[in-house]
Short mmCIF file of C-alpha atoms in Angstrom, two decimals:
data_model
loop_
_atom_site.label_atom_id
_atom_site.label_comp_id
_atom_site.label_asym_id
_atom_site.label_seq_id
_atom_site.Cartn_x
_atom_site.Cartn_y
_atom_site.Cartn_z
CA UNK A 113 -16.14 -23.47 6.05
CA UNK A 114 -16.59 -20.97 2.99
CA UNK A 115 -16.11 -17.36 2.19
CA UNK A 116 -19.01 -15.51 0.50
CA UNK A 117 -19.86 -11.99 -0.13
CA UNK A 118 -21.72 -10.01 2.47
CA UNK A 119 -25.34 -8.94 1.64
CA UNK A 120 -27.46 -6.36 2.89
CA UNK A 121 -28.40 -8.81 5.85
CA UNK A 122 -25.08 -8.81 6.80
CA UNK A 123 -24.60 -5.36 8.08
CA UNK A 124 -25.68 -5.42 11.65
CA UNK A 125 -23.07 -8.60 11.88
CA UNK A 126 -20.44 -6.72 10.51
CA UNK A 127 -21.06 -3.98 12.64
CA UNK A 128 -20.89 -6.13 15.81
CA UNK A 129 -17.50 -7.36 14.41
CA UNK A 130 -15.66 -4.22 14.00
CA UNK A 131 -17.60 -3.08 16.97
CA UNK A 132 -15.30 -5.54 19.11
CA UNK A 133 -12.26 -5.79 16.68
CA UNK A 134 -11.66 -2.14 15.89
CA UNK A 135 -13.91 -0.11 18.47
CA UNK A 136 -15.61 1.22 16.04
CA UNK A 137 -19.01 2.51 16.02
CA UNK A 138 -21.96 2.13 13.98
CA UNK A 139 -22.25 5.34 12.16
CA UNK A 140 -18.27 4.64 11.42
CA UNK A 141 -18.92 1.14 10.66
CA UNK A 142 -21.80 1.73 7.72
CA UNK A 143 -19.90 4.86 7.15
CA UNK A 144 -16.70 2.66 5.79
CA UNK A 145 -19.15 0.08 4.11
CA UNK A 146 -20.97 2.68 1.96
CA UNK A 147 -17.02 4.12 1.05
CA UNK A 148 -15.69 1.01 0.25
CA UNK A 149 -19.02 -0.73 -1.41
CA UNK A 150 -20.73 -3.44 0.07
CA UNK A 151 -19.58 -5.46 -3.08
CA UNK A 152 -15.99 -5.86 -1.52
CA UNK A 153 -16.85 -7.42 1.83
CA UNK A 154 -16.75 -10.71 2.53
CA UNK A 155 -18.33 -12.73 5.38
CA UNK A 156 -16.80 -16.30 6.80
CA UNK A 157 -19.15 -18.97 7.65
CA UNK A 158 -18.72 -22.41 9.64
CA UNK A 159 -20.62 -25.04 10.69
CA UNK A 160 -23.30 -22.35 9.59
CA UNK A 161 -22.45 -19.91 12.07
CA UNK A 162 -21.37 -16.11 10.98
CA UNK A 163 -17.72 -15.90 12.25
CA UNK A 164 -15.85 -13.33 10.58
CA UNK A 165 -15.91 -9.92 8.50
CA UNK A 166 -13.28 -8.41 5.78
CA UNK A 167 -12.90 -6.84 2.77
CA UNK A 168 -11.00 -7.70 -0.11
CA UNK A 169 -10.38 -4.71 -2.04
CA UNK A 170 -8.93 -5.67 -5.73
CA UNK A 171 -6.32 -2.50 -7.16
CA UNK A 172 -2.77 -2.81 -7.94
CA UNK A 173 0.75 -1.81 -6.83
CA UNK A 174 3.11 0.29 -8.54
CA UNK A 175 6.86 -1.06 -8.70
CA UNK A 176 9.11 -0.12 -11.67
CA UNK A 177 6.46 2.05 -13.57
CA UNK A 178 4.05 -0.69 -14.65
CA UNK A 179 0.75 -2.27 -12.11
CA UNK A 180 1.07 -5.52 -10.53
CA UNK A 181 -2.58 -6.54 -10.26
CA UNK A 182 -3.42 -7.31 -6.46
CA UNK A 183 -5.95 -7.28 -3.65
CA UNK A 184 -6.13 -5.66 -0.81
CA UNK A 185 -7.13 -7.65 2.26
CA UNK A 186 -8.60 -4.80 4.83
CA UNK A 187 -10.11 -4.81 8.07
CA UNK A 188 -10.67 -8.66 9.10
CA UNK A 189 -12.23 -9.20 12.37
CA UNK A 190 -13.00 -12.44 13.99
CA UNK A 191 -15.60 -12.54 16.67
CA UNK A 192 -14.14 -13.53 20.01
CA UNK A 193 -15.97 -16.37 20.26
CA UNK A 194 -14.10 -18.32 17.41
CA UNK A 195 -10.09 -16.11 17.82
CA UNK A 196 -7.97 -19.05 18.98
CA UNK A 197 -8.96 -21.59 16.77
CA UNK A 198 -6.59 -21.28 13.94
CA UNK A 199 -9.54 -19.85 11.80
CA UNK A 200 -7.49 -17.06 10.86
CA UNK A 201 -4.89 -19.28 8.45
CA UNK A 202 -8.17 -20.51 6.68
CA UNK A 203 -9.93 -16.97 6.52
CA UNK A 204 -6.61 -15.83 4.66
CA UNK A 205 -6.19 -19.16 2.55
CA UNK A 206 -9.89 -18.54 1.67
CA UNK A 207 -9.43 -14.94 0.82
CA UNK A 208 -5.93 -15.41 -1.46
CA UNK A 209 -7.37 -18.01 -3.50
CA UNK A 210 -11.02 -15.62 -4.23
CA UNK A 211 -7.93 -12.88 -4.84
CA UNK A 212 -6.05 -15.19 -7.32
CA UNK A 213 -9.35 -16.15 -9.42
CA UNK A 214 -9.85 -12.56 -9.34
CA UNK A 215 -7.03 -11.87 -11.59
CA UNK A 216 -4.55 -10.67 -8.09
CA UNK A 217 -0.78 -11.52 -8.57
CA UNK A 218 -0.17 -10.53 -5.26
CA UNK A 219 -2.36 -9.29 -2.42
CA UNK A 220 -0.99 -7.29 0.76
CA UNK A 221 -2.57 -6.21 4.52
CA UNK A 222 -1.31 -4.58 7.70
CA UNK A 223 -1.64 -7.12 10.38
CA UNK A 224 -2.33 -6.11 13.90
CA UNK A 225 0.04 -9.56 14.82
CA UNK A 226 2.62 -10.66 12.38
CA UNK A 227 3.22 -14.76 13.37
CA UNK A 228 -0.19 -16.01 12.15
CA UNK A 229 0.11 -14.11 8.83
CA UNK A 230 3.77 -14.97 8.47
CA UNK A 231 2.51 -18.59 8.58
CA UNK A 232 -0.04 -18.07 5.92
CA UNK A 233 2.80 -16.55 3.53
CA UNK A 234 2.81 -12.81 4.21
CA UNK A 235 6.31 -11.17 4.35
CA UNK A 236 6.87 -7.07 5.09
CA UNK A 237 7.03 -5.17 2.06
CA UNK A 238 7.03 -2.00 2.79
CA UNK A 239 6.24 1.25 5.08
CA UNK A 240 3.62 3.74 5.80
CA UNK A 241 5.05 6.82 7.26
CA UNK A 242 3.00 9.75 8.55
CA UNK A 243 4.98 13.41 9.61
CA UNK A 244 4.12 16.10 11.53
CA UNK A 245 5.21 19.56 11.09
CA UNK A 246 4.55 22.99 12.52
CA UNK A 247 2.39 25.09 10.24
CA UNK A 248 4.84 28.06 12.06
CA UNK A 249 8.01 27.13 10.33
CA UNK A 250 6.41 27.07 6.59
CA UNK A 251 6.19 31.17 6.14
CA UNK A 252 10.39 30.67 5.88
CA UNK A 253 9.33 28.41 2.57
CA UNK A 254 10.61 30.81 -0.74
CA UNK A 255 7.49 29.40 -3.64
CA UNK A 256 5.13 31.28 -5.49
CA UNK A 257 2.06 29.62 -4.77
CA UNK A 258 -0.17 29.46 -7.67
CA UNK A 259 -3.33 27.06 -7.21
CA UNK A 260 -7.04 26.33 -8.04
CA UNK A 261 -9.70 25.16 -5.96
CA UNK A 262 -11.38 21.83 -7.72
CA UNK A 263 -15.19 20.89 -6.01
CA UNK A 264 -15.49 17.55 -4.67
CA UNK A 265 -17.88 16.17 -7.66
CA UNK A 266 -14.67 16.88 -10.10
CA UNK A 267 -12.12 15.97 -7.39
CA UNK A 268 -11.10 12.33 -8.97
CA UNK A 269 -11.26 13.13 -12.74
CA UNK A 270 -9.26 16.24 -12.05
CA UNK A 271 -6.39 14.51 -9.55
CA UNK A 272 -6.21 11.04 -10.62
CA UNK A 273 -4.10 11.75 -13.50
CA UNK A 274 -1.64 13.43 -11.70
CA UNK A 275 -1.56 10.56 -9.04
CA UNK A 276 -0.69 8.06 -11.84
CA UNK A 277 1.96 10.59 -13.29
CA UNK A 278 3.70 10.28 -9.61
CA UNK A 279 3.21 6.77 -8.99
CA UNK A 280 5.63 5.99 -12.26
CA UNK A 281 8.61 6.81 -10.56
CA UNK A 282 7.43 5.37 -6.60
CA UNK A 283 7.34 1.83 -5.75
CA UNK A 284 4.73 -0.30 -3.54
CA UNK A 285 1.86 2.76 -4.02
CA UNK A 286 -1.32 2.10 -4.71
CA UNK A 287 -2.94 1.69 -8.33
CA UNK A 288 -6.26 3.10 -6.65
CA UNK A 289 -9.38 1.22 -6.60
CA UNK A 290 -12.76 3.21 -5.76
CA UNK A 291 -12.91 2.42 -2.13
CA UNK A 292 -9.75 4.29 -1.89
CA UNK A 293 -10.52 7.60 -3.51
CA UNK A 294 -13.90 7.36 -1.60
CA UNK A 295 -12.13 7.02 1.68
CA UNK A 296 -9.89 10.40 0.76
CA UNK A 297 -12.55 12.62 -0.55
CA UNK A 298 -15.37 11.55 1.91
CA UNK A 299 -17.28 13.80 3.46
CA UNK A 300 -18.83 11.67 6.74
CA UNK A 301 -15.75 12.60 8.55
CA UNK A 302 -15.12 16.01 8.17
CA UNK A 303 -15.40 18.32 5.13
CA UNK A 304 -12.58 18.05 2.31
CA UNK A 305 -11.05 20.75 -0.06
CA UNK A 306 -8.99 20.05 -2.85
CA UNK A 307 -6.40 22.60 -4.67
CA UNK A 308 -4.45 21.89 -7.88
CA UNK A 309 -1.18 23.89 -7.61
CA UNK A 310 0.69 25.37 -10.98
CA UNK A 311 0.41 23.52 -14.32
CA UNK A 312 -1.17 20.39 -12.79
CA UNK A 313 2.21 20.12 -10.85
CA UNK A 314 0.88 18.63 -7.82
CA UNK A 315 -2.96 18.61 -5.55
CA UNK A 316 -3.57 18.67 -1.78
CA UNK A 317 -6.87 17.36 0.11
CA UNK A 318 -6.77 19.48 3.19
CA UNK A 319 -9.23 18.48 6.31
CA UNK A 320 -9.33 21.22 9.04
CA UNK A 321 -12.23 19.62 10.72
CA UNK A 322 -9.53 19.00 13.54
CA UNK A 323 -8.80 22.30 15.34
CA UNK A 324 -5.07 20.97 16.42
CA UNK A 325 -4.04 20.70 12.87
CA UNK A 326 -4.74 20.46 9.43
CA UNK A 327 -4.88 17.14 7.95
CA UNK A 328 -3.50 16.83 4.62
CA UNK A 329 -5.16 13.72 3.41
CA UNK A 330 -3.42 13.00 0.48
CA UNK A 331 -1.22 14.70 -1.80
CA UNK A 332 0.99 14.48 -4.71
CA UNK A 333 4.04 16.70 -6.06
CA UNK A 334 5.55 16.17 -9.56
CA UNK A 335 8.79 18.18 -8.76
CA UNK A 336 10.14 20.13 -6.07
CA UNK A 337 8.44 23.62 -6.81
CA UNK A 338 5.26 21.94 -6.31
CA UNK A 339 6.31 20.86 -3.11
CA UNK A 340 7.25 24.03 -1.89
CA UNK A 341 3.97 25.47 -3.18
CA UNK A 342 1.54 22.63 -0.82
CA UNK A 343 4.12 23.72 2.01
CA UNK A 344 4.08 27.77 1.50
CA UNK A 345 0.11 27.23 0.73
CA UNK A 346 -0.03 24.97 4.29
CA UNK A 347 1.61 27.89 5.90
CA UNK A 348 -0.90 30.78 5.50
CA UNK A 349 -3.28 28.22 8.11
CA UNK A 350 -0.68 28.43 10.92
CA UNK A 351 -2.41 31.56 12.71
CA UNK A 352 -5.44 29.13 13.47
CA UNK A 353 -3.45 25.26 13.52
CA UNK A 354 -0.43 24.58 14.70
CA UNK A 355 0.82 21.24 13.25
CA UNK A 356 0.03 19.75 9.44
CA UNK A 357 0.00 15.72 9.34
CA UNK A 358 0.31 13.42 6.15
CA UNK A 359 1.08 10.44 4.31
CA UNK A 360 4.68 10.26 3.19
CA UNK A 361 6.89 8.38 1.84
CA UNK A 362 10.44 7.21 3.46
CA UNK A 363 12.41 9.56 0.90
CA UNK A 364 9.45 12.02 1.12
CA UNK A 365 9.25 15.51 -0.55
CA UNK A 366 7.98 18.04 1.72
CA UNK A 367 10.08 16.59 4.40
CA UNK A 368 13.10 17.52 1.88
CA UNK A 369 11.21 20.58 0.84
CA UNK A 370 11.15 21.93 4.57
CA UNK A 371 12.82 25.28 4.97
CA UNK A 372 14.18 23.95 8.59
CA UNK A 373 13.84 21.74 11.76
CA UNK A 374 10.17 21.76 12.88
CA UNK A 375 8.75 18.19 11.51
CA UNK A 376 8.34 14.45 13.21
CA UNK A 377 7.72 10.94 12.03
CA UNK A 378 4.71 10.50 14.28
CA UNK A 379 4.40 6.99 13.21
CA UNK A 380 5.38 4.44 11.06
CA UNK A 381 3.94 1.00 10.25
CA UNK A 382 5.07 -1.74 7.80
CA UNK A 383 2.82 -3.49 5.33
CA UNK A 384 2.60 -7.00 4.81
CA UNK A 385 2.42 -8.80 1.43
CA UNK A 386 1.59 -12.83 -0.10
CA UNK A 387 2.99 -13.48 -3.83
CA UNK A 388 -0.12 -15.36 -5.41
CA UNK A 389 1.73 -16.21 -8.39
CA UNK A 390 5.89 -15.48 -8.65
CA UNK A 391 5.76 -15.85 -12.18
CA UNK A 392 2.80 -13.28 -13.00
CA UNK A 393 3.90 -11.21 -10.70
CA UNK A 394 7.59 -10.82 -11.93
CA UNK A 395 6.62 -10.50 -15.49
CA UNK A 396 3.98 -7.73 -14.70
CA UNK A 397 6.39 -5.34 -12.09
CA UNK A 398 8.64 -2.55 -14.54
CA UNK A 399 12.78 -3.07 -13.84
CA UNK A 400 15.08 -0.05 -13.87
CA UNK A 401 17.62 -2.31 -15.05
CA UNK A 402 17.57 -2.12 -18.82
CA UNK A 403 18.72 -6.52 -19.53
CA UNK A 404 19.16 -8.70 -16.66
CA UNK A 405 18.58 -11.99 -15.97
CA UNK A 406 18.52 -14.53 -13.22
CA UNK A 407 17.39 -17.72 -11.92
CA UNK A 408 15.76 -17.67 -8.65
CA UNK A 409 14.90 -20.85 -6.56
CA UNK A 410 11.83 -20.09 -4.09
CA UNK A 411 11.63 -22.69 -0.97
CA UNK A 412 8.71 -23.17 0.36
CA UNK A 413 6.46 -26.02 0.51
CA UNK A 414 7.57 -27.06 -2.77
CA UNK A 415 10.63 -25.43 -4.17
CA UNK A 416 10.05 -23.86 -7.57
CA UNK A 417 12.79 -22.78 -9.41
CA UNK A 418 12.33 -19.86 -12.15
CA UNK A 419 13.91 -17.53 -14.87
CA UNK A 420 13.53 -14.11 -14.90
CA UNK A 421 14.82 -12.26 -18.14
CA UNK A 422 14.44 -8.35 -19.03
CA UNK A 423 14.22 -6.86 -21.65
CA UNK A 424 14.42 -3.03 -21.83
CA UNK A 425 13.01 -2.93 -18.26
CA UNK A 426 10.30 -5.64 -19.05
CA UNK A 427 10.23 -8.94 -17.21
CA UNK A 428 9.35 -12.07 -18.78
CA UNK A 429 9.52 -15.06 -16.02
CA UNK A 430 9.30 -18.93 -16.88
CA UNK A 431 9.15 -21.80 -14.36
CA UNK A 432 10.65 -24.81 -14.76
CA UNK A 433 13.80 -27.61 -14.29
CA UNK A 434 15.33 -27.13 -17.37
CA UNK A 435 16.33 -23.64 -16.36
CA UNK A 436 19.08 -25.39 -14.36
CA UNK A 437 21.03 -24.22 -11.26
CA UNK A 438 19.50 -21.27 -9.09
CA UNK A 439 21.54 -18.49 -9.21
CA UNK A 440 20.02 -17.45 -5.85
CA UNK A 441 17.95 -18.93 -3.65
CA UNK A 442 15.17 -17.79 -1.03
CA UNK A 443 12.62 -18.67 1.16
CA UNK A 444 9.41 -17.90 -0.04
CA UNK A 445 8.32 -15.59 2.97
CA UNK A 446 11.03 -13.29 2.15
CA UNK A 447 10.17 -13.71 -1.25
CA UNK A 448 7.68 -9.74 -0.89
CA UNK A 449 10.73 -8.04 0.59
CA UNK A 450 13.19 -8.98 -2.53
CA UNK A 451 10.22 -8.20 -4.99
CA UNK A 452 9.33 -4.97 -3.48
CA UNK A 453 12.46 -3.93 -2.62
CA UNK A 454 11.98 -3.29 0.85
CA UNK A 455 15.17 -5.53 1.97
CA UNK A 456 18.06 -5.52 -0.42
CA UNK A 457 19.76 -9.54 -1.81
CA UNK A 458 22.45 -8.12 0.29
CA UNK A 459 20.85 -7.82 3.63
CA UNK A 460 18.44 -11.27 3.06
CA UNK A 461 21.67 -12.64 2.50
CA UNK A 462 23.55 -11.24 5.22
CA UNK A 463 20.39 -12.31 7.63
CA UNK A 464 20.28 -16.33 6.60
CA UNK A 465 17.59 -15.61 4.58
CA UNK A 466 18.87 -15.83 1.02
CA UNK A 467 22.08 -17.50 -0.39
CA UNK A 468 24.20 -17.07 -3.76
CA UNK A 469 27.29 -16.18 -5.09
CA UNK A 470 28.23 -12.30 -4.87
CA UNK A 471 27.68 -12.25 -8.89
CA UNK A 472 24.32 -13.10 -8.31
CA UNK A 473 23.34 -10.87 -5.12
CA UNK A 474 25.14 -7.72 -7.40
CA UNK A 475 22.46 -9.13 -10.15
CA UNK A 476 19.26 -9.08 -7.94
CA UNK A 477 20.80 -5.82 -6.31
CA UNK A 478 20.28 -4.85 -9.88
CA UNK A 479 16.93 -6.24 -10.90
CA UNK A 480 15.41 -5.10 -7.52
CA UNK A 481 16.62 -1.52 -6.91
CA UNK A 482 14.43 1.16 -7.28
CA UNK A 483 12.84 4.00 -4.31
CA UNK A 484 11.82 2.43 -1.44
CA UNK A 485 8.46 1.15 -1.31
CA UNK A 486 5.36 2.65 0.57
CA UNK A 487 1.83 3.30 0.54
CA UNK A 488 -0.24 6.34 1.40
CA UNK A 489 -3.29 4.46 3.14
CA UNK A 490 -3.99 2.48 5.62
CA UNK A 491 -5.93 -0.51 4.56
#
């Protein structure tokens, strides 16, 4: 059994795969290879025979104002012919370990069925949200609105700087990799128009291919006027669509921008995530806490025990013996929602999942706090 990349030869297989996985067609199919790049798929072989598609898409995730270098592990679908076999626990075994030589301290996935990735190591992280709102109630919004129009072959260089600027202060968003900004600025599925609002404040994508509602594809605000700006701006397209939809995050700021009633969560999903390497991955993440430090005992399949010390909001984490006594221990599956911060020491404790003194829980409570985490895409 091996995974390799996917070649040009490949396509028609992978099409057939996500043909029966996803439903999707052909023109969508090529449509999301040419977005994402050939480059990232991967294709699993055994006994010589073609069995599944993915793609492992390398970027990052933002926690504590610094990149944790991961992979994301998108779209996997097994052909029918080999589901049942327990191939899936070696596809993902496979695909961490290409993810770890890759440089990937962690690597995360939604998973249309949690047990079989919950075996492989994969523990919820963290949510993606989408809202609803009627374009009717936005004309009560009080903002100046004052924005640019950017053309699609300046789109990235002019947004991406003001995506990073947000992401400093969110936890569990993406540190973008191409195949991402591809999939928000492409054109195969409906046109795109981007607009900059005040001094580089904030930026909305807006798709009104759908004549239902305008899609706001992705968006960022830096402060609460620019908020209220993307909202007012949304407004003047309510004579012609009745509902705005978009990526949001659990403490999200148009929702708390909104003028009044008039907005849904239309659906909500959590994401799933595998620490490659505790140690790397601890020292890498940004703290809020300014000095902290704690010993941590992960059980798994061997128990490791490590030290975590900050400094100034900087991580440095050790492994070893010698660091003596854990402080607090956990399983190693639960291991992504401590680190993200997507389940509080508290609550793992509280559930059977964690155990320590209450020193040591206030301590992690301390290490680990930050926004809630969540992404933007769906990967």
């Amino acid at each position: 059994m091996m995974v390799r990349p996917a070649t040009e030869a490949d396509l028609p297989f992978i099409v057939d795969a996500y043909r029966l996985a996803f439903a999707f067609g052909e023109a969508r199919t090529r449509r999301y290879v040419e977005t994402t790049g050939l480059d990232c798929f991967r294709i699993l072989e055994t006994g010589g025979q073609r069995a599944a598609a993915l793609a492992i898409i390398a970027c990052g995730h933002w926690f504590g104002g610094r990149i944790v270098p991961a992979a994301n592990i998108a779209h996997v679908a097994i052909q029918p012919e080999f589901r049942g076999t327990g191939l899936t626990g070696d596809l993902l075994e496979l695909s961490c370990e290409e993810a770890r030589k890759g440089g990937a301290s962690i690597v995360s996935l939604f998973a249309s069925t949690r047990p079989v990735y919950r075996r492989a190591g994969f523990g919820l992280a963290g949510v993606e949200s989408v809202y609803e709102a009627e374009t009717a109630e936005l004309y009560k919004v009080r903002q100046e609105v004052r924005c640019r129009r950017v053309p699609l072959t300046e789109a990235r260089a002019a947004l991406e700087p003001i995506h990073q600027r947000a992401c400093l202060h969110e936890s569990g968003v993406l540190a973008r990799h191409d195949a991402h900004w591809n999939s928000h600025l492409d054109e195969g599925r409906g046109e795109p128009h981007v607009f900059v609002f005040g001094d580089e404040e904030g930026y909305a994508i807006i798709d009104t291919s759908d004549s239902g509602r305008v899609e706001l594809r992705d968006w960022t605000a830096l402060n609460g006027a620019a908020a209220r700006q993307i909202l007012k701006f949304i407004g003047t397209f309510s004579t012609v669509y009745p509902k705005v939809r978009w990526h949001g995050a659990p403490h999200d700021a148009l929702v708390f921008a909104m003028p009044d009633k008039g907005w849904a969560l239309v659906h909500q999903e959590e994401f799933l995530m595998k620490i490659l390497d505790p140690e790397a991955a601890l020292s890498a993440r940004g703290y809020a806490c300014a000095d902290a430090a704690l010993t941590l005992a992960i059980e798994g399949e061997r128990r490791r025990l490590l030290r975590l010390s900050i400094q100034a909001g900087r991580g440095n984490c050790t492994t070893g013996e010698e660091h003596g006594a854990a402080d607090l221990t956990i399983a190693q599956s639960q291991l992504p929602a401590l680190f993200s911060g997507f389940r509080s020491a508290t609550f793992l404790r509280r559930a059977g999942l964690a155990s320590g003194s209450d020193d040591a829980v206030a301590m992690a409570e301390r290490i680990f706090s930050g926004p809630p985490p969540w992404v933007g895409e769906h990967f």
